[in-house]
Tab-separated table of C-alpha atoms and ligand atoms in Angstrom:
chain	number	residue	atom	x	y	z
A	1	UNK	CA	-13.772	19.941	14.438
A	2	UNK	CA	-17.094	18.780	13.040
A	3	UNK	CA	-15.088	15.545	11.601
A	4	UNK	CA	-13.886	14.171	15.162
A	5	UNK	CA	-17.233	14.557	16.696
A	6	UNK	CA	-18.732	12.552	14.033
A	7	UNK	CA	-16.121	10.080	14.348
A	8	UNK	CA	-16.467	9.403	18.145
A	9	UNK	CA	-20.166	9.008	17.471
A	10	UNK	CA	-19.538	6.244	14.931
A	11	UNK	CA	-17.764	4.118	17.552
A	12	UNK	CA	-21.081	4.985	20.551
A	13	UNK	CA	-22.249	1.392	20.805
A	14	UNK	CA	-25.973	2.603	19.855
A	15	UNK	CA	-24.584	4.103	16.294
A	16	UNK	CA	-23.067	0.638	15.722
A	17	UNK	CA	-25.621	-1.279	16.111
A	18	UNK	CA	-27.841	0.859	14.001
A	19	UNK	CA	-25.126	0.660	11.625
A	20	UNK	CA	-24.679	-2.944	11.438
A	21	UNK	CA	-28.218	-4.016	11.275
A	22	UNK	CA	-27.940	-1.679	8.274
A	23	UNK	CA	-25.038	-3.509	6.984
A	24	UNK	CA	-27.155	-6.830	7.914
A	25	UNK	CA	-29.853	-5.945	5.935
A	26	UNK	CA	-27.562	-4.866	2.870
A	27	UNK	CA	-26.369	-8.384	3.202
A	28	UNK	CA	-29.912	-10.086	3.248
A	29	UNK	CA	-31.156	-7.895	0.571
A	30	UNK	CA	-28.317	-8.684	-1.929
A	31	UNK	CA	-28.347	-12.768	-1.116
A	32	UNK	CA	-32.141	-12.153	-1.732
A	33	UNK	CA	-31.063	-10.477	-5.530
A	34	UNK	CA	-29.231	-13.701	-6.174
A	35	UNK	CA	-31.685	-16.307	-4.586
A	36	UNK	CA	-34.574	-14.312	-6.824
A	37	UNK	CA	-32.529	-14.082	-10.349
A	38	UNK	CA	-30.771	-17.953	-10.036
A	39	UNK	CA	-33.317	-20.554	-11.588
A	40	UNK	CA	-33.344	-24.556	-10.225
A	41	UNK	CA	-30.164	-24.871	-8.623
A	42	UNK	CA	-30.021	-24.645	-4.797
A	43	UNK	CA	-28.578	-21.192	-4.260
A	44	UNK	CA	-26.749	-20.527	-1.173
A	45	UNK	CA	-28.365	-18.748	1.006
A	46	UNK	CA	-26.773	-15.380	4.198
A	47	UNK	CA	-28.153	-17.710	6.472
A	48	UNK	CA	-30.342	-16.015	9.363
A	49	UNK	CA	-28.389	-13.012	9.677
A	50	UNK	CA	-24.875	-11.444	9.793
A	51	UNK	CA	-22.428	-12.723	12.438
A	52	UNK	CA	-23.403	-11.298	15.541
A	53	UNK	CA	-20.369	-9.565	16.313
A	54	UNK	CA	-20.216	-8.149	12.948
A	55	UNK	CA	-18.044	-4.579	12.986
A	56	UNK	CA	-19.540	-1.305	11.601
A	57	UNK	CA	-16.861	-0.959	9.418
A	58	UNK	CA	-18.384	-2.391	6.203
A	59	UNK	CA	-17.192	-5.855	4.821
A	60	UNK	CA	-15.588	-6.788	1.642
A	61	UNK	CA	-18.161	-6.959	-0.871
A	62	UNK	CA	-20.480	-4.430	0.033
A	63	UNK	CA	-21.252	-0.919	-1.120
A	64	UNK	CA	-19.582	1.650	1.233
A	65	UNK	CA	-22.118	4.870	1.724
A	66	UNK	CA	-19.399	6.805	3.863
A	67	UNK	CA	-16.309	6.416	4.226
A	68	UNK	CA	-14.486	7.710	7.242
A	69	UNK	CA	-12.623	11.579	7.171
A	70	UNK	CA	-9.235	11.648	6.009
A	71	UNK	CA	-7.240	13.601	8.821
A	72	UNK	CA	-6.033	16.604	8.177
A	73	UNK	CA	-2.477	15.203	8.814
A	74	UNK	CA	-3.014	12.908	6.344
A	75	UNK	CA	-2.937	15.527	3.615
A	76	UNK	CA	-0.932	17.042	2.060
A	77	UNK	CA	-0.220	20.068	-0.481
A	78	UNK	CA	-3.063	20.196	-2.673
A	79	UNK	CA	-2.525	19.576	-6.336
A	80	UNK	CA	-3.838	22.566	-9.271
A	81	UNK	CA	-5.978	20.814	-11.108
A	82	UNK	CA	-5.286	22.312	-14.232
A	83	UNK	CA	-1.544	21.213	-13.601
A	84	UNK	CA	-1.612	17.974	-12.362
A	85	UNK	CA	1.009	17.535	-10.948
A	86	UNK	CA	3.056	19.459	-7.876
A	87	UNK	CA	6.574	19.611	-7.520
A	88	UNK	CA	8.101	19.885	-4.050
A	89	UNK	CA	11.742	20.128	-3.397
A	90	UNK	CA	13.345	17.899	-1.111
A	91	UNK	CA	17.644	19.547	-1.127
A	92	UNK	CA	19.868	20.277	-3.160
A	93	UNK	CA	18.811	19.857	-6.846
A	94	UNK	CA	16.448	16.887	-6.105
A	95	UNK	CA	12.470	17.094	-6.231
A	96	UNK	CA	9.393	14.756	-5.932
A	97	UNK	CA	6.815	15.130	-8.479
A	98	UNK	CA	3.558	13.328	-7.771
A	99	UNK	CA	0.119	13.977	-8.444
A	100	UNK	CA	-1.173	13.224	-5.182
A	101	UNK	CA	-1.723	9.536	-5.446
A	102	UNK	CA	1.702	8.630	-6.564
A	103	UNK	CA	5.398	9.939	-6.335
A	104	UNK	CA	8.451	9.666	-7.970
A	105	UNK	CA	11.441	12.040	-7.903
A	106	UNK	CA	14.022	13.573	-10.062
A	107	UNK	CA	17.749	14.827	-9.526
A	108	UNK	CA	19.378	17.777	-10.946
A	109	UNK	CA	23.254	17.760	-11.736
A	110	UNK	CA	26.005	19.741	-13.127
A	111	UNK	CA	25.157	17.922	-17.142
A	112	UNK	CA	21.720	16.297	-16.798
A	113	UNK	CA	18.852	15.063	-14.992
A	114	UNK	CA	18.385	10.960	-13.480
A	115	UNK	CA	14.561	10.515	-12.897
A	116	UNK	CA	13.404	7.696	-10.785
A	117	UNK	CA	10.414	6.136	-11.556
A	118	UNK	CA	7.881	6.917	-14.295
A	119	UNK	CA	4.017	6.489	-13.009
A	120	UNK	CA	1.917	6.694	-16.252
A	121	UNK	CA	-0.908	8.713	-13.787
A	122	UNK	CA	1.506	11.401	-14.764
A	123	UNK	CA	4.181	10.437	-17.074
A	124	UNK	CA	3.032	12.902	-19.675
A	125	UNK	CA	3.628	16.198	-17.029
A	126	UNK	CA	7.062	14.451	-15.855
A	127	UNK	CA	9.359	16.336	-18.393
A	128	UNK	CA	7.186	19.795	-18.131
A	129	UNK	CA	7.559	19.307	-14.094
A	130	UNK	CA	11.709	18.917	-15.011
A	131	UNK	CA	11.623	22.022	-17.309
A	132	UNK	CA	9.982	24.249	-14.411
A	133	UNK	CA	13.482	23.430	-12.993
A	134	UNK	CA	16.148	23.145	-16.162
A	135	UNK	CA	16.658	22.514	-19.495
A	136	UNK	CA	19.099	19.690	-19.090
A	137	UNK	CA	18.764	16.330	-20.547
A	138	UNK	CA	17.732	13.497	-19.065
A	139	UNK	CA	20.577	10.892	-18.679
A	140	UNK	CA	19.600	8.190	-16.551
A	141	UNK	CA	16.391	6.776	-15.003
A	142	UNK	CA	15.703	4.455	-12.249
A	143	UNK	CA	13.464	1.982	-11.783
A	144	UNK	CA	12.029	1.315	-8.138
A	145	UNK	CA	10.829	-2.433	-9.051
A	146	UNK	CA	8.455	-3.896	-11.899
A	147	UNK	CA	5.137	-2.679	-11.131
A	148	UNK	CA	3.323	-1.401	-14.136
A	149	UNK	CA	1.714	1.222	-11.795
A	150	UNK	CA	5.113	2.828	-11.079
A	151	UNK	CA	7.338	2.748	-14.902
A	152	UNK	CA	5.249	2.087	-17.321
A	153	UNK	CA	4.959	5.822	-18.228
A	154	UNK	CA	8.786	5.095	-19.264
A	155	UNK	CA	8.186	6.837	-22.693
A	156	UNK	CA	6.822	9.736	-22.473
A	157	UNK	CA	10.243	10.833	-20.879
A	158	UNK	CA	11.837	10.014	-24.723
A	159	UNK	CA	14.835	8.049	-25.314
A	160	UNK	CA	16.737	8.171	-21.885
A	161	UNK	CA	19.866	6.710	-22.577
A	162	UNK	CA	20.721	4.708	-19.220
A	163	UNK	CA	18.130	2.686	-17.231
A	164	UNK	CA	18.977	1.605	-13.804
A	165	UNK	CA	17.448	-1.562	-12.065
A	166	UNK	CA	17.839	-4.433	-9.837
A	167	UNK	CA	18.441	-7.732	-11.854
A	168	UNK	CA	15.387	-9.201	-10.723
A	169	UNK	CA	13.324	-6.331	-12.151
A	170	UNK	CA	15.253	-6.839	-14.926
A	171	UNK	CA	14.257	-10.824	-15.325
A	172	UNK	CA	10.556	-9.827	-14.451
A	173	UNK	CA	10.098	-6.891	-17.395
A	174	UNK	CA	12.035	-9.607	-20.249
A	175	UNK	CA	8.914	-11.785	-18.960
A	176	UNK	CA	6.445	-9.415	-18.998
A	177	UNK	CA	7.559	-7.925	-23.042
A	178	UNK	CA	5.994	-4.915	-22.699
A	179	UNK	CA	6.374	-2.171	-24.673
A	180	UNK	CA	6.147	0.777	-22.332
A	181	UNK	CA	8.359	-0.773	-19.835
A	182	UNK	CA	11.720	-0.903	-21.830
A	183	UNK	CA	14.642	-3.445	-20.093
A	184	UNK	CA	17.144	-1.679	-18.067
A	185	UNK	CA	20.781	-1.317	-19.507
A	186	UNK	CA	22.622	-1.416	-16.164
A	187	UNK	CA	21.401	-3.623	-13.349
A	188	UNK	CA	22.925	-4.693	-9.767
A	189	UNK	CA	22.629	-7.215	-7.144
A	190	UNK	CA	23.255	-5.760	-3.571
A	191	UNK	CA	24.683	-1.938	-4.367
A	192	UNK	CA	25.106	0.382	-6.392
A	193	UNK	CA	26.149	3.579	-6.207
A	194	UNK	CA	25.168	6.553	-8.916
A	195	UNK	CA	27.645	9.895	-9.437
A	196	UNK	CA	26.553	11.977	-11.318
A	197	UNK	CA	28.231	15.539	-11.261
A	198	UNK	CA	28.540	16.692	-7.725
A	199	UNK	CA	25.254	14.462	-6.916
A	200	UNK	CA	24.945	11.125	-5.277
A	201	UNK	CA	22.461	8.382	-5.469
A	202	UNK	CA	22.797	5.115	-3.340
A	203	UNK	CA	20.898	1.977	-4.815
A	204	UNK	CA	20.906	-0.964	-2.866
A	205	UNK	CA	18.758	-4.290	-2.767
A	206	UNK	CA	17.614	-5.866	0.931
A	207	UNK	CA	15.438	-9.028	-0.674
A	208	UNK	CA	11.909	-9.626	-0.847
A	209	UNK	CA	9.336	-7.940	0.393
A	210	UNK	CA	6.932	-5.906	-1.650
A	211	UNK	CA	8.465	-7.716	-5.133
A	212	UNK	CA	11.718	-9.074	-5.855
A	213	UNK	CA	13.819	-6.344	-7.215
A	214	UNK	CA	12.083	-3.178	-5.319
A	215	UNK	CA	15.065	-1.198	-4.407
A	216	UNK	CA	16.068	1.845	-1.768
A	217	UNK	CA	16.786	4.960	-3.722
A	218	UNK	CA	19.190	7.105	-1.101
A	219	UNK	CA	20.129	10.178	-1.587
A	220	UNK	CA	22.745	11.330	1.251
A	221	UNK	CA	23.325	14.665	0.647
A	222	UNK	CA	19.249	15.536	1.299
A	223	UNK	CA	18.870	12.545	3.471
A	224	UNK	CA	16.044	11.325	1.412
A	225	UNK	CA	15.332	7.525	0.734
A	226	UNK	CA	12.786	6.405	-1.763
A	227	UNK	CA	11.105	3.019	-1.028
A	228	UNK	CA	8.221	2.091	-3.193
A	229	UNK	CA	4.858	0.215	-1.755
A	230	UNK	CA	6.505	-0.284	1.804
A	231	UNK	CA	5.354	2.816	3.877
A	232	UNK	CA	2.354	5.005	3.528
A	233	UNK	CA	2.804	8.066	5.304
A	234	UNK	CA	-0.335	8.810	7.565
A	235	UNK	CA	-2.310	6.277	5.757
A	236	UNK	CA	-3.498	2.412	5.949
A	237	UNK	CA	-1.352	1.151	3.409
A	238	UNK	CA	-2.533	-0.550	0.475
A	239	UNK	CA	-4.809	-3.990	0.453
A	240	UNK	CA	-3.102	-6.802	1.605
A	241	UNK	CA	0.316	-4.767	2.858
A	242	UNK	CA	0.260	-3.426	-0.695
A	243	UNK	CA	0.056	-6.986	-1.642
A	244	UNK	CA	3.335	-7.745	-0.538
A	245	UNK	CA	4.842	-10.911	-2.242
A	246	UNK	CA	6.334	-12.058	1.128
A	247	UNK	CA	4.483	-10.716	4.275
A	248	UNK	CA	7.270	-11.706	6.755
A	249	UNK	CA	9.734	-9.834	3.969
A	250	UNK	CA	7.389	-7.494	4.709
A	251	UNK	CA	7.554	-6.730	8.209
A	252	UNK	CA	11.025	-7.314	8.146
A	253	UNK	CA	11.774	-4.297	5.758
A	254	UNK	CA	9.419	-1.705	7.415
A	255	UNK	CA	11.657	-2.412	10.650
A	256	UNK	CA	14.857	-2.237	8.347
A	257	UNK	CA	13.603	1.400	6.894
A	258	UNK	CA	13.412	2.346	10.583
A	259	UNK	CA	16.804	2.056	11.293
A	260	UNK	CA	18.088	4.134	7.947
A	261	UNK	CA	18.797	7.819	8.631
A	262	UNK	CA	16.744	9.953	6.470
A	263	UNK	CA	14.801	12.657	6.841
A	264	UNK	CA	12.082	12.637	4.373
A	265	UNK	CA	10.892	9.508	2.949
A	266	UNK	CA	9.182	8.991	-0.539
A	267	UNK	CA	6.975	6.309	-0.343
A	268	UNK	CA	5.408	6.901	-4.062
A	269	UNK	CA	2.072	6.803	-3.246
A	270	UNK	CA	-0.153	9.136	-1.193
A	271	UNK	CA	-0.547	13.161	-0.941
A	272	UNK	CA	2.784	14.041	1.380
A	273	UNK	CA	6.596	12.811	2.309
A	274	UNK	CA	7.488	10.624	5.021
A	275	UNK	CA	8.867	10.991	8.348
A	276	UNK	CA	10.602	8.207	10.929
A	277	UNK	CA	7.261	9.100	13.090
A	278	UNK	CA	4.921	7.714	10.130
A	279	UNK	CA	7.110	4.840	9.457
A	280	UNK	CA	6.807	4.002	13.598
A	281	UNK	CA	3.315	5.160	13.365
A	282	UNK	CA	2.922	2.064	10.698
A	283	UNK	CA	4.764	-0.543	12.541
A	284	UNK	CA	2.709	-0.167	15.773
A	285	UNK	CA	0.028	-0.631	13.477
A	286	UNK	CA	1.362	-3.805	11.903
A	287	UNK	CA	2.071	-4.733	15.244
A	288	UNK	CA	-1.626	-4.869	16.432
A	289	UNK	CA	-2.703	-5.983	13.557
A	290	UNK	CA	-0.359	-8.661	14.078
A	291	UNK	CA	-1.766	-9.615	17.817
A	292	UNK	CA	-5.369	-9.361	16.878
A	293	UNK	CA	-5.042	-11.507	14.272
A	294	UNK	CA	-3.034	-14.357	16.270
A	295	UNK	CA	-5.278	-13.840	19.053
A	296	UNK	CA	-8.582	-14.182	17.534
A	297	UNK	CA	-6.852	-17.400	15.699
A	298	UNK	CA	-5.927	-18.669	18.547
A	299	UNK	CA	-9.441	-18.304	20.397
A	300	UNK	CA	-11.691	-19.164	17.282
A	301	UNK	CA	-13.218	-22.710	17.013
A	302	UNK	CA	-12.906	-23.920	13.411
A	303	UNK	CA	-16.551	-25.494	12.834
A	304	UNK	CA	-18.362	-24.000	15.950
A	305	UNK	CA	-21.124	-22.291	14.073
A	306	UNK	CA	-21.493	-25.240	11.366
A	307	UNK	CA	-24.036	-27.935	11.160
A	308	UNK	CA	-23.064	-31.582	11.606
A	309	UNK	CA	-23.292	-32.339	7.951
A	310	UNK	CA	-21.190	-29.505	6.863
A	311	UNK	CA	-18.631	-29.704	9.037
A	312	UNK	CA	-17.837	-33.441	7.879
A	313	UNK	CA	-18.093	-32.787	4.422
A	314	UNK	CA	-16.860	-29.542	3.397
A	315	UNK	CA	-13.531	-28.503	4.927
A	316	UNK	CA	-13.157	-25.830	2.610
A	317	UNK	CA	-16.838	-24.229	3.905
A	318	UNK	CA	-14.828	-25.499	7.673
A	319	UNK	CA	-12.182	-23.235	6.906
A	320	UNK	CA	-14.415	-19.975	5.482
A	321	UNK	CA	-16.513	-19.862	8.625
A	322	UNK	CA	-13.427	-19.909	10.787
A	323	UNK	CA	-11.648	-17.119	8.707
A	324	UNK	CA	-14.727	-15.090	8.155
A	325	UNK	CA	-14.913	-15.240	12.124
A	326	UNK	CA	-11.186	-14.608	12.643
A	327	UNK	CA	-11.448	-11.128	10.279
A	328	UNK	CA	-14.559	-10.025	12.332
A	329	UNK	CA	-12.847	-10.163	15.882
A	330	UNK	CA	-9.278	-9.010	14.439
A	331	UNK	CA	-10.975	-5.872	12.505
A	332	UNK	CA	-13.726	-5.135	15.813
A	333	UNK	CA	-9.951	-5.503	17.956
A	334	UNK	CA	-8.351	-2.740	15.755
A	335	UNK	CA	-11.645	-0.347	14.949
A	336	UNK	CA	-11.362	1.559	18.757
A	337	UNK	CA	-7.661	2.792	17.997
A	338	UNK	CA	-7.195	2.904	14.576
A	339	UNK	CA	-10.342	4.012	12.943
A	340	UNK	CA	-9.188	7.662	13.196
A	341	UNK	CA	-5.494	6.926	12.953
A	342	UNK	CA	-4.941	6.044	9.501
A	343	UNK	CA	-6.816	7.252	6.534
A	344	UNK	CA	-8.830	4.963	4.871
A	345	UNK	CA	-8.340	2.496	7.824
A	346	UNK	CA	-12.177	1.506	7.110
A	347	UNK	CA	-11.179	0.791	2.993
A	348	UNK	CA	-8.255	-1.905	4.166
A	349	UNK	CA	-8.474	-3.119	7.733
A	350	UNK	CA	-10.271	-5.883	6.203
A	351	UNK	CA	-8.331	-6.813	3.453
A	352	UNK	CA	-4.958	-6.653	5.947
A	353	UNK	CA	-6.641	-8.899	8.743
A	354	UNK	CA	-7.437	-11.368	5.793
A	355	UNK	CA	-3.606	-11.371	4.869
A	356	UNK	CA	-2.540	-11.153	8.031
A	357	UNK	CA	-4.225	-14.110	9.458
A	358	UNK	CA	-3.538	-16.258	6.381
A	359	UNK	CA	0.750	-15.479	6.511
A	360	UNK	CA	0.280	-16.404	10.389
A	361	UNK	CA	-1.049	-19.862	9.150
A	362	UNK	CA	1.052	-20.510	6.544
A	363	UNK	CA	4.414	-18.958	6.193
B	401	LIG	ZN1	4.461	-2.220	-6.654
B	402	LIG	ZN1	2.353	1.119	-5.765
């Protein structure tokens, strides 16, 4: 496969350098835009060069040329253009409908139809997806948690006369006062359970992690759970652990999903369903993440590379040395075995070494 070839040459050590004096020069060249459009002031200046251990994988801030090959495992079922949307069944009477970049799902029962989840990438297909499959109404809808990114195409479903949520969700949309995120009118604390017809939806609450209020969504009958922003199957996931609200929530809910017996899980975002081996797949990879950041904290002098007279007088310029270091060692730790691993392991690995150093020092 041409892609693995040119993968394994990325990491040869003569590629890399080639690569990062590239990068270097990217660097110089835009500190040089700034120095030459900035008038009087003392600019800041990149310094001599790059840090010398700087990883090919590019840093945050500059222009990516090429990003690495998403792995064919990665994938999954195309989308029709033309469409927008696929449909893929996951049991009896339940589906996920996503258009590749995000997923939501929607349950078929004896009267009517529940839909959880309303991204507005697709909102407007959501009801044609449901008519591919019946001409019942729709009765209920769930919400996962807050996000804008996952409800807010709440509308173009109509009037849907029951809206399901955690109370927290249900605190954070009367803040928010939007319009296309209307306020649930049944919420829950720690469980609650959904019959509808013969069909069975389990709703339960297991605290922060992602956002207050993001719920499990299990369905027992098709062993399928829904967990929103947590797992991304065969993929890095989002900046920041999907800019979890509590990182150690965090890692303690990925570990929690583990132990839950589904079969397929619907992460809502990304091309394909879940399995236990993605969501194990993900926690060895928070796992190293974990040790490369703590290691390269614990073996990184804060101030080494600093002159005298900024090391006394600007802690804060102390501190962005010493991170700036710590990101470079944790992300050139991580590159060897996880470049190929996860896709889009080069758009991220920078952003979660970032996070992941900053919740070791502080929570
Ligand atoms: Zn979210
Ligand atoms: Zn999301």
């Amino acid at each position: 496969m041409p892609s693995t070839s040119n993968t394994i040459g990325l990491l040869r050590p003569r590629t890399r350098r080639a690569l990062t004096h590239t990068a270097t020069l990217l660097v110089l060249a835009s500190a040089a835009s700034i120095a030459g459009t900035a008038r009087g002031a003392d600019v800041q200046s990149a310094g001599d060069a790059a840090y010398p251990d700087m990883p090919r994988i590019a840093p945050i801030g500059v222009r990516i040329g090429h990003y690495l090959p998403v792995p064919q495992e990665s994938k999954g079922p195309p989308v029709e253009p033309a469409k927008g949307y696929r449909l893929e069944q996951l049991g009896k009477g339940l589906y996920m409908i996503t258009d590749n970049a995000y997923q939501s799902m929607f349950m078929v029962y004896e009267t009517g139809v529940v839909v959880v989840d309303a991204p507005p990438a697709y909102a407007a297909h959501i009801v044609e997806g449901i008519r591919e499959v019946t001409d019942k109404p729709l009765t209920h809808l769930i919400y996962s948690h807050s996000h804008v990114d996952h409800i807010a195409g709440a509308r173009a479903l109509g009037k849907v006369p029951i809206i399901i949520a955690h109370e927290e969700t249900k605190h954070l949309l009367a803040r928010a006062k939007d319009p296309n995120r209307p306020l649930p009118t049944v919420t829950f604390r720690d469980r609650y359970a959904l019959t509808v017809g013969s069909q069975v939806l389990e709703l339960s609450y297991h605290g922060d992690a992602h956002e207050p209020g993001n719920i499990h969504i299990y369905a027992p009958a098709q062993q399928t759970l829904m967990v929103v922003d947590m797992v991304f199957p065969g993929w890095m996931p989002w900046r920041r652990f999907a800019v979890a609200h509590d990182i150690p929530g965090y890692f303690a809910q990925v570990e929690e999903i583990r132990k839950i017996p589904f079969k397929t899980l619907v992460g809502g975002h990304v091309s394909r369903t879940g399995t236990h081996a993605d969501v194990d797949r993900q926690i060895e990879f928070l796992g190293d993440l974990k040790s490369a950041a703590a290691k390269a904290l614990a073996t990184t002098k804060p101030g080494e590379a600093l002159d005298a007279e900024t090391a006394r007088d600007n802690p804060w310029a102390v501190f962005d040395d010493y991170i700036d270091r710590v990101a470079i060692q944790c992300v050139n730790d991580l590159t060897p075995k996880w470049a190929t691993k996860l896709a889009a392991y080069d758009v991220y690995v920078w952003d979660q070494c970032y996070a992941m150093e900053q919740s070791l020092r502080i929570d």
